[in-house]
PDB file of C-alpha atoms in Angstrom:
ATOM      1  CA  MET A 239      -8.316  50.747 -31.951  1.00 47.00           C
ATOM      2  CA  ALA A 240     -10.219  47.461 -32.338  1.00 45.00           C
ATOM      3  CA  SER A 241      -7.448  45.890 -34.399  1.00 49.00           C
ATOM      4  CA  GLY A 242      -4.879  46.894 -31.740  1.00 48.00           C
ATOM      5  CA  PHE A 243      -7.031  45.324 -29.010  1.00 42.00           C
ATOM      6  CA  PHE A 244      -7.377  42.052 -30.923  1.00 38.00           C
ATOM      7  CA  ALA A 245      -3.631  42.077 -31.646  1.00 45.00           C
ATOM      8  CA  ILE A 246      -3.003  42.240 -27.891  1.00 45.00           C
ATOM      9  CA  LEU A 247      -5.411  39.337 -27.335  1.00 40.00           C
ATOM     10  CA  ASP A 248      -3.617  37.387 -30.047  1.00 45.00           C
ATOM     11  CA  ASP A 249      -0.255  38.027 -28.351  1.00 44.00           C
ATOM     12  CA  ILE A 250      -1.674  36.906 -24.996  1.00 46.00           C
ATOM     13  CA  ALA A 251      -3.103  33.743 -26.579  1.00 49.00           C
ATOM     14  CA  ALA A 252       0.249  32.982 -28.223  1.00 49.00           C
ATOM     15  CA  LEU A 253       2.029  33.562 -24.891  1.00 45.00           C
ATOM     16  CA  MET A 254      -0.380  31.259 -23.019  1.00 51.00           C
ATOM     17  CA  ASP A 255       0.038  28.587 -25.686  1.00 54.00           C
ATOM     18  CA  ASP A 256       3.826  28.903 -25.400  1.00 50.00           C
ATOM     19  CA  VAL A 257       3.585  28.694 -21.600  1.00 52.00           C
ATOM     20  CA  ALA A 258       1.351  25.584 -21.774  1.00 56.00           C
ATOM     21  CA  VAL A 259       3.668  23.717 -24.172  1.00 52.00           C
ATOM     22  CA  THR A 260       6.838  24.656 -22.312  1.00 55.00           C
ATOM     23  CA  SER A 261       5.249  23.881 -18.912  1.00 53.00           C
ATOM     24  CA  LYS A 262       4.418  20.374 -20.170  1.00 57.00           C
ATOM     25  CA  ILE A 263       8.055  19.813 -21.194  1.00 54.00           C
ATOM     26  CA  ALA A 264       9.366  21.260 -17.913  1.00 52.00           C
ATOM     27  CA  THR A 265       6.962  19.117 -15.866  1.00 54.00           C
ATOM     28  CA  GLN A 266       8.143  15.993 -17.694  1.00 55.00           C
ATOM     29  CA  LYS A 267      11.766  16.883 -16.936  1.00 51.00           C
ATOM     30  CA  THR A 268      10.976  17.436 -13.241  1.00 54.00           C
ATOM     31  CA  ALA A 269       8.917  14.212 -12.968  1.00 55.00           C
ATOM     32  CA  GLY A 270      11.803  12.302 -11.386  1.00 55.00           C
ATOM     33  CA  ILE A 271      12.462  14.888  -8.697  1.00 60.00           C
ATOM     34  CA  LEU A 272       8.689  15.227  -8.106  1.00 62.00           C
ATOM     35  CA  GLY A 273       8.540  11.475  -7.445  1.00 62.00           C
ATOM     36  CA  ASP A 274      11.373  11.799  -4.945  1.00 60.00           C
ATOM     37  CA  ASP A 275       9.676  14.856  -3.427  1.00 64.00           C
ATOM     38  CA  LEU A 276       6.482  12.832  -2.980  1.00 68.00           C
ATOM     39  CA  ALA A 277       8.272   9.911  -1.305  1.00 66.00           C
ATOM     40  CA  VAL A 278      10.265  12.146   1.048  1.00 66.00           C
ATOM     41  CA  ASN A 279       7.364  14.392   2.080  1.00 66.00           C
ATOM     42  CA  ALA A 280       4.850  11.559   2.431  1.00 68.00           C
ATOM     43  CA  GLU A 281       7.240   9.874   4.849  1.00 65.00           C
ATOM     44  CA  LYS A 282       7.692  13.127   6.791  1.00 65.00           C
ATOM     45  CA  ALA A 283       3.954  13.857   6.943  1.00 65.00           C
ATOM     46  CA  THR A 284       3.107  10.509   8.580  1.00 64.00           C
ATOM     47  CA  GLY A 285       3.523   9.331  12.165  1.00 62.00           C
ATOM     48  CA  PHE A 286       1.106  11.841  13.734  1.00 63.00           C
ATOM     49  CA  LEU A 287      -2.194  11.314  15.541  1.00 62.00           C
ATOM     50  CA  SER A 288      -5.118  10.983  13.133  1.00 65.00           C
ATOM     51  CA  SER A 289      -6.596  14.284  14.349  1.00 68.00           C
ATOM     52  CA  ARG A 290      -3.298  16.083  13.659  1.00 73.00           C
ATOM     53  CA  GLU A 291      -2.501  14.624  10.207  1.00 73.00           C
ATOM     54  CA  ILE A 292      -4.382  17.210   8.116  1.00 77.00           C
ATOM     55  CA  PRO A 293      -3.364  20.255  10.258  1.00 82.00           C
ATOM     56  CA  VAL A 294       0.284  19.122  10.090  1.00 82.00           C
ATOM     57  CA  LEU A 295       0.070  18.476   6.347  1.00 81.00           C
ATOM     58  CA  TRP A 296      -1.549  21.889   5.810  1.00 85.00           C
ATOM     59  CA  ALA A 297       1.243  23.534   7.843  1.00 86.00           C
ATOM     60  CA  ILE A 298       3.856  21.805   5.635  1.00 84.00           C
ATOM     61  CA  THR A 299       1.930  22.741   2.465  1.00 86.00           C
ATOM     62  CA  LYS A 300       1.807  26.410   3.508  1.00 88.00           C
ATOM     63  CA  GLY A 301       5.524  26.224   4.247  1.00 88.00           C
ATOM     64  CA  SER A 302       6.069  24.753   0.785  1.00 86.00           C
ATOM     65  CA  PHE A 303       4.182  27.632  -0.859  1.00 88.00           C
ATOM     66  CA  ILE A 304       6.250  30.135   1.144  1.00 90.00           C
ATOM     67  CA  ASN A 305       9.404  28.278   0.041  1.00 88.00           C
ATOM     68  CA  LYS A 306       8.389  28.724  -3.597  1.00 88.00           C
ATOM     69  CA  LEU A 307       7.619  32.422  -3.051  1.00 89.00           C
ATOM     70  CA  ILE A 308      11.128  32.871  -1.627  1.00 90.00           C
ATOM     71  CA  ILE A 309      12.956  30.642  -4.122  1.00 87.00           C
ATOM     72  CA  LEU A 310      11.409  31.888  -7.376  1.00 87.00           C
ATOM     73  CA  PRO A 311      12.507  35.561  -7.196  1.00 89.00           C
ATOM     74  CA  VAL A 312      15.892  34.625  -5.681  1.00 87.00           C
ATOM     75  CA  VAL A 313      16.619  32.104  -8.463  1.00 85.00           C
ATOM     76  CA  PHE A 314      15.586  34.602 -11.158  1.00 84.00           C
ATOM     77  CA  LEU A 315      17.767  37.291  -9.556  1.00 87.00           C
ATOM     78  CA  LEU A 316      20.769  34.967  -9.121  1.00 84.00           C
ATOM     79  CA  ASN A 317      20.446  33.700 -12.676  1.00 80.00           C
ATOM     80  CA  TRP A 318      20.481  37.308 -13.882  1.00 82.00           C
ATOM     81  CA  LEU A 319      23.283  38.559 -11.605  1.00 86.00           C
ATOM     82  CA  TYR A 320      25.563  35.520 -11.290  1.00 84.00           C
ATOM     83  CA  ALA A 321      24.298  32.208 -12.697  1.00 78.00           C
ATOM     84  CA  PRO A 322      27.099  30.015 -11.155  1.00 83.00           C
ATOM     85  CA  ALA A 323      25.792  30.917  -7.673  1.00 83.00           C
ATOM     86  CA  ILE A 324      22.807  28.629  -8.292  1.00 79.00           C
ATOM     87  CA  ASN A 325      25.226  25.745  -8.692  1.00 82.00           C
ATOM     88  CA  TYR A 326      26.777  26.357  -5.272  1.00 84.00           C
ATOM     89  CA  VAL A 327      23.357  26.650  -3.639  1.00 82.00           C
ATOM     90  CA  LEU A 328      22.340  23.308  -5.139  1.00 81.00           C
ATOM     91  CA  ILE A 329      25.532  21.609  -3.915  1.00 86.00           C
ATOM     92  CA  LEU A 330      24.954  22.881  -0.368  1.00 85.00           C
ATOM     93  CA  GLY A 331      21.377  21.631  -0.576  1.00 81.00           C
ATOM     94  CA  GLY A 332      22.637  18.269  -1.805  1.00 84.00           C
ATOM     95  CA  LEU A 333      24.936  18.015   1.219  1.00 89.00           C
ATOM     96  CA  TYR A 334      21.979  18.649   3.519  1.00 85.00           C
ATOM     97  CA  LEU A 335      19.839  15.977   1.809  1.00 82.00           C
ATOM     98  CA  ALA A 336      22.728  13.488   1.893  1.00 88.00           C
ATOM     99  CA  PHE A 337      23.266  14.206   5.596  1.00 89.00           C
ATOM    100  CA  GLU A 338      19.598  13.630   6.382  1.00 84.00           C
ATOM    101  CA  GLY A 339      19.467  10.375   4.399  1.00 85.00           C
ATOM    102  CA  VAL A 340      22.679   8.908   5.848  1.00 90.00           C
ATOM    103  CA  GLU A 341      21.701   9.967   9.367  1.00 88.00           C
ATOM    104  CA  LYS A 342      18.489   7.929   9.031  1.00 85.00           C
ATOM    105  CA  ILE A 343      20.442   4.885   7.846  1.00 89.00           C
ATOM    106  CA  ILE A 344      22.918   5.160  10.732  1.00 89.00           C
ATOM    107  CA  GLU A 345      20.071   5.541  13.213  1.00 85.00           C
ATOM    108  CA  PHE A 346      18.389   2.416  11.798  1.00 82.00           C
ATOM    109  CA  LEU A 347      21.580   0.297  11.737  1.00 85.00           C
ATOM    110  CA  PHE A 348      22.904   1.300  15.144  1.00 81.00           C
ATOM    111  CA  HIS A 349      19.644   1.823  17.002  1.00 68.00           C
ATOM    112  CA  ARG A 350      19.951   0.588  20.576  1.00 59.00           C
ATOM    113  CA  ASP A 351      16.903  -0.818  22.362  1.00 55.00           C
ATOM    114  CA  LYS A 352      16.131   1.326  25.381  1.00 51.00           C
ATOM    115  CA  GLU A 353      15.990  -0.134  28.877  1.00 51.00           C
ATOM    116  CA  GLY A 354      12.895   0.090  31.093  1.00 46.00           C
ATOM    117  CA  HIS A 355      13.647   3.370  32.885  1.00 47.00           C
ATOM    118  CA  GLU A 356      14.773   4.999  29.615  1.00 45.00           C
ATOM    119  CA  VAL A 357      11.466   4.093  27.963  1.00 43.00           C
ATOM    120  CA  VAL A 358       9.504   5.586  30.886  1.00 46.00           C
ATOM    121  CA  GLU A 359      11.582   8.776  30.761  1.00 49.00           C
ATOM    122  CA  GLU A 360      11.093   8.994  26.995  1.00 50.00           C
ATOM    123  CA  ILE A 361       7.300   8.578  27.297  1.00 50.00           C
ATOM    124  CA  ILE A 362       7.118  11.308  29.947  1.00 50.00           C
ATOM    125  CA  GLU A 363       9.291  13.579  27.808  1.00 51.00           C
ATOM    126  CA  ASP A 364       7.162  12.852  24.725  1.00 53.00           C
ATOM    127  CA  GLU A 365       3.969  13.740  26.612  1.00 51.00           C
ATOM    128  CA  LYS A 366       5.490  16.999  27.783  1.00 49.00           C
ATOM    129  CA  SER A 367       6.848  18.030  24.422  1.00 65.00           C
ATOM    130  CA  ALA A 368       4.353  16.583  21.902  1.00 67.00           C
ATOM    131  CA  GLU A 369       3.739  20.049  20.499  1.00 74.00           C
ATOM    132  CA  GLU A 370       7.482  20.752  20.243  1.00 78.00           C
ATOM    133  CA  ILE A 371       8.072  17.401  18.490  1.00 76.00           C
ATOM    134  CA  GLU A 372       5.326  18.190  15.989  1.00 78.00           C
ATOM    135  CA  LYS A 373       6.795  21.639  15.318  1.00 81.00           C
ATOM    136  CA  ALA A 374      10.263  20.115  14.879  1.00 81.00           C
ATOM    137  CA  LYS A 375       8.948  17.567  12.345  1.00 80.00           C
ATOM    138  CA  VAL A 376       7.067  20.253  10.416  1.00 83.00           C
ATOM    139  CA  LYS A 377      10.192  22.442  10.391  1.00 85.00           C
ATOM    140  CA  SER A 378      12.309  19.506   9.144  1.00 82.00           C
ATOM    141  CA  ALA A 379       9.764  18.731   6.395  1.00 82.00           C
ATOM    142  CA  ILE A 380       9.662  22.376   5.255  1.00 86.00           C
ATOM    143  CA  THR A 381      13.476  22.557   5.242  1.00 85.00           C
ATOM    144  CA  THR A 382      13.728  19.428   3.090  1.00 80.00           C
ATOM    145  CA  ASP A 383      10.970  20.754   0.834  1.00 82.00           C
ATOM    146  CA  PHE A 384      13.005  23.955   0.436  1.00 85.00           C
ATOM    147  CA  ILE A 385      16.008  22.037  -0.932  1.00 79.00           C
ATOM    148  CA  LEU A 386      13.882  19.888  -3.251  1.00 78.00           C
ATOM    149  CA  SER A 387      11.973  22.986  -4.396  1.00 82.00           C
ATOM    150  CA  ILE A 388      15.229  24.675  -5.413  1.00 81.00           C
ATOM    151  CA  GLU A 389      16.029  21.637  -7.573  1.00 76.00           C
ATOM    152  CA  ILE A 390      12.539  21.654  -9.146  1.00 79.00           C
ATOM    153  CA  VAL A 391      12.608  25.405  -9.856  1.00 81.00           C
ATOM    154  CA  ILE A 392      16.110  25.285 -11.368  1.00 78.00           C
ATOM    155  CA  ILE A 393      15.272  22.292 -13.603  1.00 74.00           C
ATOM    156  CA  ALA A 394      12.113  24.068 -14.787  1.00 75.00           C
ATOM    157  CA  LEU A 395      14.010  27.311 -15.403  1.00 75.00           C
ATOM    158  CA  GLY A 396      16.773  25.415 -17.220  1.00 71.00           C
ATOM    159  CA  THR A 397      14.185  23.916 -19.573  1.00 68.00           C
ATOM    160  CA  VAL A 398      12.875  27.372 -20.463  1.00 70.00           C
ATOM    161  CA  LEU A 399      16.375  28.796 -20.916  1.00 66.00           C
ATOM    162  CA  GLU A 400      17.297  25.939 -23.282  1.00 58.00           C
ATOM    163  CA  GLU A 401      14.431  26.972 -25.560  1.00 58.00           C
ATOM    164  CA  SER A 402      15.489  30.662 -25.428  1.00 60.00           C
ATOM    165  CA  HIS A 403      12.036  31.851 -24.380  1.00 60.00           C
ATOM    166  CA  PRO A 404      11.399  35.505 -23.405  1.00 68.00           C
ATOM    167  CA  PHE A 405      11.720  36.521 -19.752  1.00 70.00           C
ATOM    168  CA  ILE A 406       7.948  36.676 -19.131  1.00 76.00           C
ATOM    169  CA  THR A 407       7.599  33.078 -20.354  1.00 72.00           C
ATOM    170  CA  GLN A 408      10.458  32.011 -18.074  1.00 74.00           C
ATOM    171  CA  ILE A 409       8.657  33.498 -15.064  1.00 78.00           C
ATOM    172  CA  LEU A 410       5.229  32.062 -15.936  1.00 78.00           C
ATOM    173  CA  VAL A 411       6.446  28.546 -16.789  1.00 77.00           C
ATOM    174  CA  THR A 412       8.755  28.202 -13.779  1.00 79.00           C
ATOM    175  CA  SER A 413       6.099  29.567 -11.405  1.00 81.00           C
ATOM    176  CA  LEU A 414       3.421  27.268 -12.865  1.00 81.00           C
ATOM    177  CA  VAL A 415       5.623  24.166 -12.504  1.00 80.00           C
ATOM    178  CA  ALA A 416       6.457  25.172  -8.913  1.00 81.00           C
ATOM    179  CA  PHE A 417       2.727  25.568  -8.147  1.00 83.00           C
ATOM    180  CA  ILE A 418       1.865  22.206  -9.748  1.00 79.00           C
ATOM    181  CA  ALA A 419       4.655  20.580  -7.728  1.00 77.00           C
ATOM    182  CA  THR A 420       3.209  21.787  -4.415  1.00 79.00           C
ATOM    183  CA  VAL A 421      -0.454  21.061  -5.168  1.00 79.00           C
ATOM    184  CA  GLY A 422       0.269  17.703  -6.829  1.00 76.00           C
ATOM    185  CA  VAL A 423       2.723  16.365  -4.252  1.00 77.00           C
ATOM    186  CA  TYR A 424       0.810  17.395  -1.129  1.00 77.00           C
ATOM    187  CA  GLY A 425      -2.541  16.459  -2.642  1.00 79.00           C
ATOM    188  CA  ILE A 426      -1.297  12.885  -3.107  1.00 78.00           C
ATOM    189  CA  VAL A 427       0.299  12.921   0.370  1.00 78.00           C
ATOM    190  CA  ALA A 428      -3.075  13.938   1.839  1.00 77.00           C
ATOM    191  CA  LEU A 429      -4.715  10.925   0.156  1.00 78.00           C
ATOM    192  CA  ILE A 430      -2.031   8.596   1.524  1.00 78.00           C
ATOM    193  CA  VAL A 431      -2.230   9.742   5.153  1.00 76.00           C
ATOM    194  CA  ARG A 432      -6.042   9.462   5.137  1.00 77.00           C
ATOM    195  CA  MET A 433      -6.128   5.920   3.741  1.00 81.00           C
ATOM    196  CA  ASP A 434      -7.085   4.371   7.075  1.00 78.00           C
ATOM    197  CA  ASP A 435      -9.920   6.862   7.706  1.00 81.00           C
ATOM    198  CA  ALA A 436     -11.300   6.179   4.224  1.00 84.00           C
ATOM    199  CA  GLY A 437     -11.076   2.452   5.005  1.00 86.00           C
ATOM    200  CA  PHE A 438     -12.961   2.815   8.293  1.00 85.00           C
ATOM    201  CA  LYS A 439     -15.711   4.786   6.566  1.00 86.00           C
ATOM    202  CA  LEU A 440     -16.079   2.117   3.871  1.00 86.00           C
ATOM    203  CA  ILE A 441     -16.302  -0.607   6.524  1.00 88.00           C
ATOM    204  CA  LYS A 442     -18.939   1.364   8.444  1.00 86.00           C
ATOM    205  CA  LYS A 443     -21.086   2.239   5.413  1.00 86.00           C
ATOM    206  CA  SER A 444     -20.976  -1.307   4.032  1.00 86.00           C
ATOM    207  CA  ASN A 445     -21.647  -2.841   7.476  1.00 86.00           C
ATOM    208  CA  ASP A 446     -18.378  -4.722   6.987  1.00 81.00           C
ATOM    209  CA  LYS A 447     -19.871  -6.717   4.112  1.00 83.00           C
ATOM    210  CA  GLY A 448     -19.214  -7.196   0.417  1.00 84.00           C
ATOM    211  CA  PHE A 449     -16.597  -5.613  -1.819  1.00 84.00           C
ATOM    212  CA  PHE A 450     -16.484  -2.232  -0.053  1.00 82.00           C
ATOM    213  CA  GLY A 451     -16.054  -3.883   3.331  1.00 85.00           C
ATOM    214  CA  LYS A 452     -13.052  -5.846   2.050  1.00 87.00           C
ATOM    215  CA  LEU A 453     -11.667  -2.726   0.361  1.00 87.00           C
ATOM    216  CA  GLY A 454     -11.977  -0.852   3.650  1.00 87.00           C
ATOM    217  CA  HIS A 455      -9.998  -3.540   5.512  1.00 86.00           C
ATOM    218  CA  LEU A 456      -7.396  -3.513   2.724  1.00 88.00           C
ATOM    219  CA  LEU A 457      -6.905   0.257   3.046  1.00 84.00           C
ATOM    220  CA  VAL A 458      -6.595   0.050   6.843  1.00 84.00           C
ATOM    221  CA  LYS A 459      -4.091  -2.815   6.720  1.00 86.00           C
ATOM    222  CA  ALA A 460      -2.148  -1.293   3.827  1.00 85.00           C
ATOM    223  CA  LEU A 461      -1.434   2.075   5.502  1.00 78.00           C
ATOM    224  CA  PRO A 462       1.298   0.853   7.929  1.00 79.00           C
ATOM    225  CA  ILE A 463       2.973  -1.023   5.046  1.00 83.00           C
ATOM    226  CA  VAL A 464       2.771   2.059   2.811  1.00 79.00           C
ATOM    227  CA  ILE A 465       4.230   4.259   5.564  1.00 74.00           C
ATOM    228  CA  LYS A 466       7.155   1.877   6.140  1.00 78.00           C
ATOM    229  CA  ALA A 467       7.745   1.596   2.399  1.00 79.00           C
ATOM    230  CA  LEU A 468       7.677   5.391   2.059  1.00 74.00           C
ATOM    231  CA  GLY A 469      10.208   5.640   4.883  1.00 74.00           C
ATOM    232  CA  VAL A 470      12.619   3.425   2.944  1.00 80.00           C
ATOM    233  CA  ILE A 471      11.853   5.001  -0.447  1.00 79.00           C
ATOM    234  CA  GLY A 472      12.102   8.502   1.034  1.00 75.00           C
ATOM    235  CA  THR A 473      15.538   7.789   2.508  1.00 81.00           C
ATOM    236  CA  ILE A 474      16.792   6.321  -0.776  1.00 84.00           C
ATOM    237  CA  ALA A 475      15.299   9.315  -2.619  1.00 80.00           C
ATOM    238  CA  LEU A 476      17.180  11.762  -0.379  1.00 80.00           C
ATOM    239  CA  ILE A 477      20.476  10.028  -1.134  1.00 87.00           C
ATOM    240  CA  MET A 478      19.756   9.679  -4.871  1.00 86.00           C
ATOM    241  CA  VAL A 479      18.740  13.325  -5.255  1.00 82.00           C
ATOM    242  CA  ALA A 480      21.894  14.389  -3.386  1.00 85.00           C
ATOM    243  CA  GLY A 481      24.043  12.052  -5.491  1.00 88.00           C
ATOM    244  CA  GLY A 482      22.418  13.358  -8.663  1.00 85.00           C
ATOM    245  CA  ILE A 483      23.220  16.931  -7.642  1.00 84.00           C
ATOM    246  CA  PHE A 484      26.858  16.013  -6.945  1.00 88.00           C
ATOM    247  CA  ALA A 485      27.154  14.089 -10.222  1.00 87.00           C
ATOM    248  CA  HIS A 486      25.752  16.898 -12.362  1.00 83.00           C
ATOM    249  CA  ARG A 487      26.947  19.965 -10.475  1.00 81.00           C
ATOM    250  CA  VAL A 488      30.489  19.060  -9.356  1.00 85.00           C
ATOM    251  CA  GLU A 489      32.785  19.009 -12.385  1.00 83.00           C
ATOM    252  CA  TYR A 490      35.163  16.350 -11.047  1.00 84.00           C
ATOM    253  CA  LEU A 491      32.338  14.027  -9.978  1.00 84.00           C
ATOM    254  CA  HIS A 492      30.556  14.566 -13.284  1.00 78.00           C
ATOM    255  CA  HIS A 493      33.437  12.748 -14.983  1.00 80.00           C
ATOM    256  CA  PHE A 494      33.788  10.183 -12.171  1.00 81.00           C
ATOM    257  CA  LEU A 495      33.394   6.596 -13.470  1.00 79.00           C
ATOM    258  CA  PRO A 496      32.712   7.710 -17.082  1.00 81.00           C
ATOM    259  CA  SER A 497      32.169   4.128 -18.305  1.00 80.00           C
ATOM    260  CA  TRP A 498      29.016   3.946 -16.119  1.00 83.00           C
ATOM    261  CA  SER A 499      27.316   6.836 -17.932  1.00 78.00           C
ATOM    262  CA  SER A 500      25.912   4.652 -20.712  1.00 80.00           C
ATOM    263  CA  ASN A 501      24.023   2.331 -18.346  1.00 83.00           C
ATOM    264  CA  GLU A 502      20.973   3.686 -16.477  1.00 83.00           C
ATOM    265  CA  ILE A 503      21.311   1.207 -13.608  1.00 87.00           C
ATOM    266  CA  LEU A 504      24.986   2.057 -13.125  1.00 87.00           C
ATOM    267  CA  VAL A 505      24.112   5.770 -13.204  1.00 87.00           C
ATOM    268  CA  ILE A 506      21.677   5.191 -10.317  1.00 87.00           C
ATOM    269  CA  VAL A 507      24.318   3.169  -8.429  1.00 90.00           C
ATOM    270  CA  LYS A 508      26.824   5.974  -9.005  1.00 90.00           C
ATOM    271  CA  GLU A 509      24.389   8.569  -7.621  1.00 89.00           C
ATOM    272  CA  ILE A 510      23.712   6.412  -4.556  1.00 91.00           C
ATOM    273  CA  ILE A 511      27.473   5.987  -3.958  1.00 92.00           C
ATOM    274  CA  LEU A 512      28.062   9.737  -4.255  1.00 92.00           C
ATOM    275  CA  GLY A 513      25.084  10.501  -2.022  1.00 91.00           C
ATOM    276  CA  LEU A 514      26.243   8.052   0.653  1.00 94.00           C
ATOM    277  CA  ALA A 515      29.827   9.364   0.490  1.00 93.00           C
ATOM    278  CA  GLY A 516      28.686  12.985   0.776  1.00 92.00           C
ATOM    279  CA  GLY A 517      26.335  12.118   3.625  1.00 92.00           C
ATOM    280  CA  LEU A 518      29.003  10.215   5.571  1.00 94.00           C
ATOM    281  CA  ILE A 519      31.421  13.141   5.245  1.00 94.00           C
ATOM    282  CA  VAL A 520      28.829  15.639   6.514  1.00 93.00           C
ATOM    283  CA  VAL A 521      27.730  13.318   9.346  1.00 92.00           C
ATOM    284  CA  ALA A 522      31.387  12.910  10.398  1.00 93.00           C
ATOM    285  CA  LEU A 523      31.977  16.681  10.319  1.00 92.00           C
ATOM    286  CA  PHE A 524      28.723  17.313  12.198  1.00 90.00           C
ATOM    287  CA  THR A 525      29.602  14.727  14.870  1.00 90.00           C
ATOM    288  CA  ILE A 526      33.110  16.160  15.313  1.00 91.00           C
ATOM    289  CA  GLY A 527      31.729  19.701  15.501  1.00 89.00           C
ATOM    290  CA  LYS A 528      29.052  18.683  17.979  1.00 85.00           C
ATOM    291  CA  GLY A 529      31.659  16.937  20.147  1.00 84.00           C
ATOM    292  CA  ALA A 530      33.952  19.973  20.027  1.00 85.00           C
ATOM    293  CA  VAL A 531      31.125  22.309  21.106  1.00 83.00           C
ATOM    294  CA  SER A 532      30.134  19.942  23.921  1.00 80.00           C
ATOM    295  CA  LEU A 533      33.768  19.754  25.104  1.00 81.00           C
ATOM    296  CA  ALA A 534      34.105  23.540  24.975  1.00 80.00           C
ATOM    297  CA  LYS A 535      30.964  23.980  27.096  1.00 76.00           C
ATOM    298  CA  ARG A 536      32.314  21.592  29.775  1.00 76.00           C
ATOM    299  CA  LYS A 537      35.504  23.621  30.067  1.00 66.00           C
TER     300      LYS A 537
END
C-alpha cells in the first residue's frame, strides 16, 4: 500500500518536472508573440481617465482569462478532431489583425482636421457616450487579445506535440503558458498605465527634491512618450503578427520570396509586406461592403 502511494507521488513529481521543463521551452517559443501582445494591449489599455485605467484594465484582463477558457478546450478538441481547422482559424485571425493595423495607418495618414462646429459636436457626443466608448474600446481589446491568445495557445501546444508528450502534459503545459501570458502581459501593462501616478507620489513624498523628485518628474513626462511609442509599436506588431501567420500558415506565401528566408531582417520585411497586403485587401472589401449596405438602406 505504502509503496503504491509513493509510486504515485513519484509519477506526479516526474509529471510536474516534465511540465516545468516543457513550459519553459514553450514560453521561450512564445516570447515573440508575447512581446507583440504586450505592445498591442498596452496601447489599447491607455487613453482613459486616470480613475478608469485600472477598472478598464481589469475588465480586459477578465476578458483575456475568459478567452483562454474558451480557446483551450476548443483548440484541444479541434486538434483531436481535425487539426487543419486550427490553421484556418489562425488565418482568419491574421486577417482581422492585419485589418486593424492597416486601418490605424490609414486613419493616421488621411486624418482630416475637424472644423469648429464638428469639434463641438464631437465633444458633446463624447460626453454623452463616454461609457459606450469605453465599452467599445474594452470589447476591441478583448477581441484582439482573443486572436493573439489563439496564436499563443497553438504555439505552446505545437511545442508539446513536437516532443510527443502525453495528453495530460499537453493540457497542463498549454494551460500554464496561457495563464502566464495573461498575468505577465497585463501585469506589465498595469505598471505602464500607472507610471504617472507613481511619479506624482514620488514627487509628493520627496517634496520635489533630490533623486526621487527627479525620478517622479521623469516618470510623469515619460508616460505620454511611452503611450505614443506603444501606439506605433502596437500597430507594427499587429501587422507583423498577421504577416507571420500568413507566411507560416498559407502554403503559397510560405514559399514566397524564398531567397529572403536566410536573412532575419528580410524575413521581418516579408512579414510586414504580407501583413500590409492582407490588411489592405480586407479594408478594401470592408469599405466596399459597408458602401453596398449603406446604398441598399437608402433604396
